[in-house]
Coordinates of C-alpha atoms and ligand atoms in Angstrom, one line a residue:
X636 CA 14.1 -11.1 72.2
X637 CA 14.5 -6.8 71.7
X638 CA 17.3 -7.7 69.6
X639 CA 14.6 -9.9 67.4
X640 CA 12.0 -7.2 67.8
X641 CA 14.6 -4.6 66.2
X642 CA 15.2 -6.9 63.4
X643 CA 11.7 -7.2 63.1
X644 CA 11.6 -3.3 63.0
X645 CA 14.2 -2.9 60.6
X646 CA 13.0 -5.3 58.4
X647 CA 9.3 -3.9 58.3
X648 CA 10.6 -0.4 57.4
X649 CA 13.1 -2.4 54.6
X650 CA 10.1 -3.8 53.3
X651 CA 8.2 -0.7 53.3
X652 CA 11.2 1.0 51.5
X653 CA 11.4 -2.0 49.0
X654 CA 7.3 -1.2 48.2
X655 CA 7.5 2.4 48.0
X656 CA 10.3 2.1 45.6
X657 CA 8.8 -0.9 43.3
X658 CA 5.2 1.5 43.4
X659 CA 7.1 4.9 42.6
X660 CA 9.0 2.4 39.7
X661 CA 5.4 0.7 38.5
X662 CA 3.8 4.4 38.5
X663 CA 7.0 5.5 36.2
X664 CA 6.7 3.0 33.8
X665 CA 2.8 3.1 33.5
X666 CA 3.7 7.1 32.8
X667 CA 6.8 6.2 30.9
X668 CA 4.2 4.1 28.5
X669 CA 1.4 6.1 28.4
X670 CA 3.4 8.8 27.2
X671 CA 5.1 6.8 24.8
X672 CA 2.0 5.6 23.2
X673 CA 0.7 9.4 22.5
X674 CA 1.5 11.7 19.9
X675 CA 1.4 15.5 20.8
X676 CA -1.9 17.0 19.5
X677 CA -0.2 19.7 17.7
X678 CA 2.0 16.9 15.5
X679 CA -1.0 14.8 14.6
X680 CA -3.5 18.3 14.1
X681 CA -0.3 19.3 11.8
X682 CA -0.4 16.0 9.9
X683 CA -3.7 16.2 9.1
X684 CA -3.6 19.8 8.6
X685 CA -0.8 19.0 5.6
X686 CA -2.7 16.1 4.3
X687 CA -6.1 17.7 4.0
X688 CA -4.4 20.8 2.3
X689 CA -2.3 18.5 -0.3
X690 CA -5.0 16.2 -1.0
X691 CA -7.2 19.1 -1.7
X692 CA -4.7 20.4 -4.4
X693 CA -3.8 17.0 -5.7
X694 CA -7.3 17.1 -7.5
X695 CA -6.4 19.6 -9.4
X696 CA -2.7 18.4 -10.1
X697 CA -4.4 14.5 -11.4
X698 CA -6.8 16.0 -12.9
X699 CA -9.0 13.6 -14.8
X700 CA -10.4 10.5 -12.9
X701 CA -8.2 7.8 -15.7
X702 CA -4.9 8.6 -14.1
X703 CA -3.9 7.5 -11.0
X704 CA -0.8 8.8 -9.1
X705 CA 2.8 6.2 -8.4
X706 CA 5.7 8.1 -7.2
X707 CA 6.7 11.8 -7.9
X708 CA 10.0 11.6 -9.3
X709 CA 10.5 14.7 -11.3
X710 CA 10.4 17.9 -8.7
X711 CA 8.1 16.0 -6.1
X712 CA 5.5 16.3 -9.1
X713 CA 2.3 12.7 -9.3
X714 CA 3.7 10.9 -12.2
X715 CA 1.0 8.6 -12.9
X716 CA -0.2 4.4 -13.5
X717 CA -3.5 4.0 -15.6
X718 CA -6.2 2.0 -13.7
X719 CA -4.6 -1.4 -14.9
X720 CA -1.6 -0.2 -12.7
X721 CA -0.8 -1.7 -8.9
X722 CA -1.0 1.9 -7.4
X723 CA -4.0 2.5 -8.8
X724 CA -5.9 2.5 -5.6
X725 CA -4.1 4.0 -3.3
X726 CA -5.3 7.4 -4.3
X727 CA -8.9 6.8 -4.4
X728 CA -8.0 5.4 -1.3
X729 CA -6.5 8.4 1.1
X730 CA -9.2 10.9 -0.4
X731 CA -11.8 8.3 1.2
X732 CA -9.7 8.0 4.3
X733 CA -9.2 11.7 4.1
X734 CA -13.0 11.7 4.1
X735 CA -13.3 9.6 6.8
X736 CA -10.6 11.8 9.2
X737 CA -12.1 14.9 8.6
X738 CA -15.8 14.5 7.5
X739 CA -15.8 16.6 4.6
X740 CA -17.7 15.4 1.5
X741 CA -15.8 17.0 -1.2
X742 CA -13.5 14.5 0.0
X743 CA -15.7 12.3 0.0
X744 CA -17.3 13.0 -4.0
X745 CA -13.0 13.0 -4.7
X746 CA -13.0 9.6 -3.3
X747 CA -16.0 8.5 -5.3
X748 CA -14.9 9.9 -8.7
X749 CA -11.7 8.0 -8.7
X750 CA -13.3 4.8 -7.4
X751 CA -14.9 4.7 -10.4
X752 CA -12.3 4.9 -12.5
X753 CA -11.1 1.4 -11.2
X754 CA -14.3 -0.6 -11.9
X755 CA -12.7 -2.2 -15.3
X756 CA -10.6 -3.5 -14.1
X757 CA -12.4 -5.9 -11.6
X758 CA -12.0 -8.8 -14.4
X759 CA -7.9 -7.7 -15.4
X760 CA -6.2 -11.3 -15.0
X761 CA -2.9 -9.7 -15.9
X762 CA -2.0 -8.6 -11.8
X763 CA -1.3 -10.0 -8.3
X764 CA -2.6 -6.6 -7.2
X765 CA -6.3 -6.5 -7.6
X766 CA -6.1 -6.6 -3.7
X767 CA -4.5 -3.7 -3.5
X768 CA -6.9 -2.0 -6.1
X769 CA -9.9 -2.8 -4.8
X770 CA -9.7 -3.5 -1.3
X771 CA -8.0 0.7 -0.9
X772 CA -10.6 1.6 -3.4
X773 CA -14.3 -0.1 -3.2
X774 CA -13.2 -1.5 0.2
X775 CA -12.8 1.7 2.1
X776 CA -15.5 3.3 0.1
X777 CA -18.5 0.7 1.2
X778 CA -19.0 2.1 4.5
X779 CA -19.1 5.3 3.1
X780 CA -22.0 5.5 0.3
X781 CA -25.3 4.9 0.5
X782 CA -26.8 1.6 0.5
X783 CA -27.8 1.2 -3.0
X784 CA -24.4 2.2 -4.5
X785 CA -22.8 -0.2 -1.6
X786 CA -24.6 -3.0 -3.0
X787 CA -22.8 -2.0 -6.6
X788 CA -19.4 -1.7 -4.6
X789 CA -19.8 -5.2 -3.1
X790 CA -21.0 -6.7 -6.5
X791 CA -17.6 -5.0 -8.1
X792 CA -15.4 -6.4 -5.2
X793 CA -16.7 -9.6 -5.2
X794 CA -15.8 -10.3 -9.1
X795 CA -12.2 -8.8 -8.3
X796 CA -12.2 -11.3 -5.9
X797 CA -13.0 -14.3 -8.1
X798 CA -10.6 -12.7 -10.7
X799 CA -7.9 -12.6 -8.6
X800 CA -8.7 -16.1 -7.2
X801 CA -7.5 -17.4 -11.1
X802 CA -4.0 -16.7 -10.8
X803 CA -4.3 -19.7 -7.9
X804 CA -2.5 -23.0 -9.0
X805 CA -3.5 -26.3 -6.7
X806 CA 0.0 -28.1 -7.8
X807 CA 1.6 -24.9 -6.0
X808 CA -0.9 -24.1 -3.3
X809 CA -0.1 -20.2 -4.3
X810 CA -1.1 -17.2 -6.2
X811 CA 0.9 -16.5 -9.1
X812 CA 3.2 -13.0 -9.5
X813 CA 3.0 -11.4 -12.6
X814 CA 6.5 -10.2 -13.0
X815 CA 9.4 -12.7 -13.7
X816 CA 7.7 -14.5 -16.4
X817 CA 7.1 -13.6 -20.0
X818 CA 7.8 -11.1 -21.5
X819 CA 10.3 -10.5 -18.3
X820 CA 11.2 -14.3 -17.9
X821 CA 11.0 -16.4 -20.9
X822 CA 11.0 -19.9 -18.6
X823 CA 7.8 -20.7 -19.3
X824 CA 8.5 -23.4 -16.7
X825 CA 9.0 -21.4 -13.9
X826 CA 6.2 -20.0 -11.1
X827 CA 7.1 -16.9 -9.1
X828 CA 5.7 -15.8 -6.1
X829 CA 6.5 -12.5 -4.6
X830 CA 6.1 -11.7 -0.7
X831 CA 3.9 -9.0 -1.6
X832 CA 1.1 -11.1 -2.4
X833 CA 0.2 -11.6 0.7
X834 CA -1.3 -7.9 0.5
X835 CA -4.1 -9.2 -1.5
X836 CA -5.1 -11.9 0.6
X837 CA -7.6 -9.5 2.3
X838 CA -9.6 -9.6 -1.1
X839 CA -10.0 -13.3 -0.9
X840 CA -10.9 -13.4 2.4
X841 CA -13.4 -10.6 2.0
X842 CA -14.7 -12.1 -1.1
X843 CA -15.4 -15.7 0.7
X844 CA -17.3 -13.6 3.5
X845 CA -19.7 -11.5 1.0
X846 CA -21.0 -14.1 -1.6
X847 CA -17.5 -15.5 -3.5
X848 CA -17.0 -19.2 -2.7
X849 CA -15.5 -20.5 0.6
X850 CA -12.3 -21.9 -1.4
X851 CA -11.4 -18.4 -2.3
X852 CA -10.4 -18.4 1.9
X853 CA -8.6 -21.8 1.9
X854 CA -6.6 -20.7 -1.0
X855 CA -5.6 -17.5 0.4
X856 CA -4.7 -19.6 3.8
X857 CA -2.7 -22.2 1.8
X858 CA -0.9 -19.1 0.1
X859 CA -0.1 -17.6 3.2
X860 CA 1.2 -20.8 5.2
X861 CA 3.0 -21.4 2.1
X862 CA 4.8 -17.8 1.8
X863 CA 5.4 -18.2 5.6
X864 CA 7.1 -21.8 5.3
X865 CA 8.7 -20.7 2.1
X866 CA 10.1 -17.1 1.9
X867 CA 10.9 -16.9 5.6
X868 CA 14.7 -17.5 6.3
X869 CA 16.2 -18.9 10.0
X870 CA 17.3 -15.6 11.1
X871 CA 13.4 -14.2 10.5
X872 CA 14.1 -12.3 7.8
X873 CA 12.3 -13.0 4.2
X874 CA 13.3 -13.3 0.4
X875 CA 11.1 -10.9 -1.9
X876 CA 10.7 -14.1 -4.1
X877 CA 10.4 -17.8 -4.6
X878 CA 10.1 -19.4 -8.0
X879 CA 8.7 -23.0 -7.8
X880 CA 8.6 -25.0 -10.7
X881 CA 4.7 -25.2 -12.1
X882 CA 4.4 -28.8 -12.7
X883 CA 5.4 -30.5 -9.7
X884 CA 5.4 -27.3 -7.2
X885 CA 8.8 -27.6 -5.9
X886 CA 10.9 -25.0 -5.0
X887 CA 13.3 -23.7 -8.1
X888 CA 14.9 -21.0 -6.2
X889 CA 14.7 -17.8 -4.1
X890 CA 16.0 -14.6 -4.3
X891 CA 15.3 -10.6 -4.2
X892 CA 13.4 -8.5 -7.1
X893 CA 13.6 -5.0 -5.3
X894 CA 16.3 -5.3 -2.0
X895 CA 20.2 -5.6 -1.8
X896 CA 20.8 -9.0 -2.7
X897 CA 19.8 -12.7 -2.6
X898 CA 21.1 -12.7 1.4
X899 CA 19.5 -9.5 2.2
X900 CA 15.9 -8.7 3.5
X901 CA 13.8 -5.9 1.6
X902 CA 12.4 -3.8 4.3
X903 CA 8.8 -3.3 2.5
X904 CA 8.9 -6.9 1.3
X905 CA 8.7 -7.4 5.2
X906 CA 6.7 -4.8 5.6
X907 CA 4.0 -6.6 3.4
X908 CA 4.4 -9.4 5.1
X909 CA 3.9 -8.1 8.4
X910 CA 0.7 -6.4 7.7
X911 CA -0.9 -9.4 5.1
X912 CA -0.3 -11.7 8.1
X913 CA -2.2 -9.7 10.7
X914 CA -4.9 -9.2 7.8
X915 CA -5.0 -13.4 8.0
X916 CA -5.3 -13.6 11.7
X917 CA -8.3 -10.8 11.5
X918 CA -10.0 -13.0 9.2
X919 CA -9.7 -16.1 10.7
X920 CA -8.7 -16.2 14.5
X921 CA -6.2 -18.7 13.5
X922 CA -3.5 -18.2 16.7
X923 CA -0.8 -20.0 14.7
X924 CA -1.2 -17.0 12.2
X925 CA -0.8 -13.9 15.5
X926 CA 2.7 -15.8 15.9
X927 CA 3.6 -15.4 12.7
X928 CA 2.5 -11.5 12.6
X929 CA 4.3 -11.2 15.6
X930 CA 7.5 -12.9 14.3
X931 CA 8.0 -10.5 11.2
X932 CA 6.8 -7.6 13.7
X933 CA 9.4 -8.6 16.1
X934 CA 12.1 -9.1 13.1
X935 CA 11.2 -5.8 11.9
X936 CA 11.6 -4.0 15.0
X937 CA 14.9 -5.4 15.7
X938 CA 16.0 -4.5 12.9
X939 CA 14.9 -0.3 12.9
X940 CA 17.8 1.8 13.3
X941 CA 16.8 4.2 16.4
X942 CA 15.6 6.9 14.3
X943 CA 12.3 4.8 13.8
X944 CA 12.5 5.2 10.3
X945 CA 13.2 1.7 8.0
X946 CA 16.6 1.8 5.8
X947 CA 15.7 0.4 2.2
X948 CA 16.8 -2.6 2.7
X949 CA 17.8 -3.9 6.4
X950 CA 21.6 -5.8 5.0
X951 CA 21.9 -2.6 2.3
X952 CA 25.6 -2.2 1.4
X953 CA 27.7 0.7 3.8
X954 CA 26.8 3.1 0.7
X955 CA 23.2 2.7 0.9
X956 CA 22.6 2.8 4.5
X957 CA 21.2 6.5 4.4
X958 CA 18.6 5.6 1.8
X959 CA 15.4 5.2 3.6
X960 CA 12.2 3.7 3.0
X961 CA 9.0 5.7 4.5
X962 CA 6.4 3.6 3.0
X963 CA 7.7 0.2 5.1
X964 CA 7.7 2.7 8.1
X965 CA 4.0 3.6 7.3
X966 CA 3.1 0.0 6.4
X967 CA 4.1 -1.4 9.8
X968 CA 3.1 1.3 11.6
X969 CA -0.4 0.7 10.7
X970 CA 0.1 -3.1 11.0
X971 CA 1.6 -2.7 14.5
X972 CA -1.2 -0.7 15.7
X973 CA -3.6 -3.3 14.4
X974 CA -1.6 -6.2 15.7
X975 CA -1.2 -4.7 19.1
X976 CA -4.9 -4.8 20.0
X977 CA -4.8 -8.9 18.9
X978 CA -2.5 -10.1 21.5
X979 CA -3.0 -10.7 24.8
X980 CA 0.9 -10.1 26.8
X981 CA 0.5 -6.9 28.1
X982 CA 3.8 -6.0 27.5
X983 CA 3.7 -7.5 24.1
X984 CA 0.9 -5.4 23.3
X985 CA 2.6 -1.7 24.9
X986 CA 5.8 -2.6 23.0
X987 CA 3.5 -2.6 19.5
X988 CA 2.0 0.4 20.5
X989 CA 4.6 2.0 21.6
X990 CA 6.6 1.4 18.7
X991 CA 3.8 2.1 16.2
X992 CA 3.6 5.4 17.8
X993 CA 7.4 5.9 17.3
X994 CA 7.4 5.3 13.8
X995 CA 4.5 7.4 13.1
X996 CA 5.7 10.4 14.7
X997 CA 9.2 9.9 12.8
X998 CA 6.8 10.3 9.7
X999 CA 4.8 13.7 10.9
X1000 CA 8.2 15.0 11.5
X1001 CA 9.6 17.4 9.2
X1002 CA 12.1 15.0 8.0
X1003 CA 9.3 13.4 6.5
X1004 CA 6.2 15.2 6.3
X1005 CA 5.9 17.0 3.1
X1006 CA 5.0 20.2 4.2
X1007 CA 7.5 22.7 3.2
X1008 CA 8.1 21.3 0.2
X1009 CA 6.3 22.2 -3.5
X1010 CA 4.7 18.8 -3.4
X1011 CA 1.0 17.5 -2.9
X1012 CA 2.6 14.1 -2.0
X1013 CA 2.4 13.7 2.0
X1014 CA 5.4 12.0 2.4
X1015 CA 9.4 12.1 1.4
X1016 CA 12.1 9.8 1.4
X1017 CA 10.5 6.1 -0.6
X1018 CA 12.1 3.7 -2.7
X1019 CA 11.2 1.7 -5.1
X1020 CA 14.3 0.1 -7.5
X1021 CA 17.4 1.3 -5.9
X1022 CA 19.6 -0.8 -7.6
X1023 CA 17.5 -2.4 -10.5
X1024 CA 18.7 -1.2 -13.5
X1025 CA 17.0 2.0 -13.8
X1026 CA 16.8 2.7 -10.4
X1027 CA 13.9 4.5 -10.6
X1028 CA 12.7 6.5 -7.6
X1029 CA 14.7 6.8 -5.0
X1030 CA 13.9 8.6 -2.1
X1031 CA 10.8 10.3 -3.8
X1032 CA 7.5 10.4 -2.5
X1033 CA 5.3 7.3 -3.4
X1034 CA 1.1 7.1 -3.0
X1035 CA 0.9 3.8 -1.1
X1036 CA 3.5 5.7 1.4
X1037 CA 0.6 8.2 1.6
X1038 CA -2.2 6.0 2.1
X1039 CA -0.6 4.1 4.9
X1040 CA 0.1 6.7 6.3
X1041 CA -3.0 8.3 6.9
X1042 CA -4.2 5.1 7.6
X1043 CA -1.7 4.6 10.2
X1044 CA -2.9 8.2 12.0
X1045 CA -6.5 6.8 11.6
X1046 CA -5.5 4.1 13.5
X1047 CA -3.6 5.8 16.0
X1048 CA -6.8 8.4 16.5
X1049 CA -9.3 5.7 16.8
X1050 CA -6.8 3.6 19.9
X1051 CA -7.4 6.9 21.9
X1052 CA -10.4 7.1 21.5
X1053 CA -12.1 4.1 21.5
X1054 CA -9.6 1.2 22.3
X1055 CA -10.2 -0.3 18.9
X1056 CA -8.7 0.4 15.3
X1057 CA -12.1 -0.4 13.7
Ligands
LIG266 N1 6.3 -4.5 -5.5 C1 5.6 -3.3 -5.3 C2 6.4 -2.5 -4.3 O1 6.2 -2.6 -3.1 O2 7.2 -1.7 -4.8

């Protein structure tokens, strides 16, 4: 009987010993990712601090409201697209984000300026990238003007939208890429389809919401089910392209336009992904298309080295492992923060956060923050062709880099604040 009471003893203090330990563990890990998932102020205040200051003297480097800053190749200096160009709104695009972070309206009047520059080409059938164009450009800038002009901004998007909806082909189920055919492929037989479509889903979806007809969401649904079925290998990661043959649909082959090689995966090919697919799930709510955001997330965080920052390409050759990509890292970092407030996992949903956070404070580093550097670019260290023939800018600053960027801080600011990234 005592000998049973002293068990009974020990065990109750074991117990109590077992508790106090898994609560001093629980209140470690809560710390642990709660510190994780915040930036110091003085890093993000610096950000900003650079971004406002080079976006302020960028006016004055572009100039004139026809040309629209690409990469900075030449002594970190905007080399420039016209409007017709795939860039071309991602500069209009961080002055009204610029705005938008720090309320001032020259910013603002920037943003405005530039917008307009892009209206012509709301009917250009030549591009895949009239999502990117408008949606950085008019998208951003609707919440931002008055009501009257907003009304001419959502007449303007809408066409882009049904403009865009032209390159769709039934037979394939897909938008059509504008590169690899004629004049760069002369098989006129031949439909290509690059991953980075799925970027300008979000104007078909938008467009289907705000007047445009409903089939301009079913298309970009088929599109995206497609590219996931299609351009997604076992392993999880993705080709850059897949050319199906026009009359029948079927699949001619797939390959790479931009990574290593055929076998390798193009970190902001998979970047694109990541983000167009959480773009479909916002639109529709469709749970099958949160697994597939969180399957090219999860691929793509497997995949960082531990420095947070994505290599060019995730299989590059030994000799191209240092070559970095910044815009992928800012692309998923913005997707991640958005993706982490869709699911429901808990742990799922710190791990995005968490990771998000990592990658964005990589990029306010000085490693990669622009600021001691004769640049108005906010970011080092993108690539674009690194072995295309050509290989044009390598590990130079880049404007969607930018953009995503500051979107990505945005993002970040707004979590803290209000629990939302909207
Ligand atoms: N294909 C456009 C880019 O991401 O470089």
């Amino acid at each position: 009987m005592s000998i049973c009471f002293i068990n009974t003893r020990i065990m109750r203090l074991h117990d109590l010993k077992v508790i106090a330990f898994a609560l001093l563990f629980l209140a470690l890990s809560v710390l642990q990712q709660s510190r994780c998932q915040q930036l110091p102020d003085s890093l993000v205040q610096n950000a900003l601090r650079v971004s406002f200051k080079h976006l302020e003297s960028s006016v004055i480097e572009v100039r004139d409201s026809t040309r629209f800053p690409s990469y900075a190749p030449h002594d970190l200096q905007w080399s420039y697209f016209n409007s017709g160009g795939w860039t071309s709104g991602f500069y209009p695009g961080c002055l009204w984000l610029a705005y938008e972070l720090s309320g001032r309206n020259e910013f603002r009047e920037w943003a405005r300026t530039w917008t307009a520059g892009l209206e012509k080409e709301k009917r250009n059938t030549n591009t895949h990238d009239l999502g990117f164009m408008f949606c950085c450009s008019f998208g951003n800038g609707l919440k931002n003007v008055s009501q009257n002009e907003a009304r001419a901004y959502r007449d303007i998007l809408v066409q882009a939208a049904l403009t865009l909806d032209r390159r769709y082909s039934p037979k394939v189920g897909m938008l059509r890429c504008y590169w690899d055919e004629a004049p760069f492929s002369q098989d006129t037989t031949l439909y290509p389809v690059v991953v980075d479509i799925m970027m300008n889903l979000e104007l078909l979806f938008w467009g289907a919401e705000n007047g445009a007809p409903q089939s301009l969401k079913d298309h970009a649904i088929q599109h995206a089910n497609k590219t996931y079925r299609d351009f997604v290998r076992p392993d999880g990661g993705t080709y850059h392209v897949v050319r199906y043959k026009k009359d029948s649909g079927e699949i001619f082959n797939k390959g790479q336009l931009q990574g290593q090689d055929e076998k390798s995966t193009w970190t902001r090919g998979h970047a694109w992904f990541t983000y167009g697919m959480t773009v479909c799930y916002r639109y529709t709510r469709d749970e099958s298309f949160l697994e597939k955001a969180c399957a090219l997330a999860d691929y793509f965080i497997k995949r960082l080295t531990p420095d947070d920052v994505s290599a060019w390409d995730f299989d590059s050759k030994p000799e191209f492992k240092h070559v970095k990509d910044a815009s992928a890292t800012a692309i998923v970092s913005s997707a991640l923060f958005e993706l982490s407030t869709y699911v429901k996992d808990q742990a799922q949903k710190g791990k995005y956060r968490e990771k998000a956070t990592a990658m964005l404070a990589a990029l306010c580093s000085k490693d990669y923050l622009a600021e001691r550097e004769k640049t108005n670019a906010l970011l080092l260290h993108s690539t674009q062709y690194l072995t295309q023939p050509g290989n044009q800018n390598t590990d130079k600053p880049a404007i969607f880099a930018d953009y995503y960027f500051l979107e990505a801080v945005k993002r970040y600011l707004a979590l803290e604040k209000t629990g939302r990234v909207f």
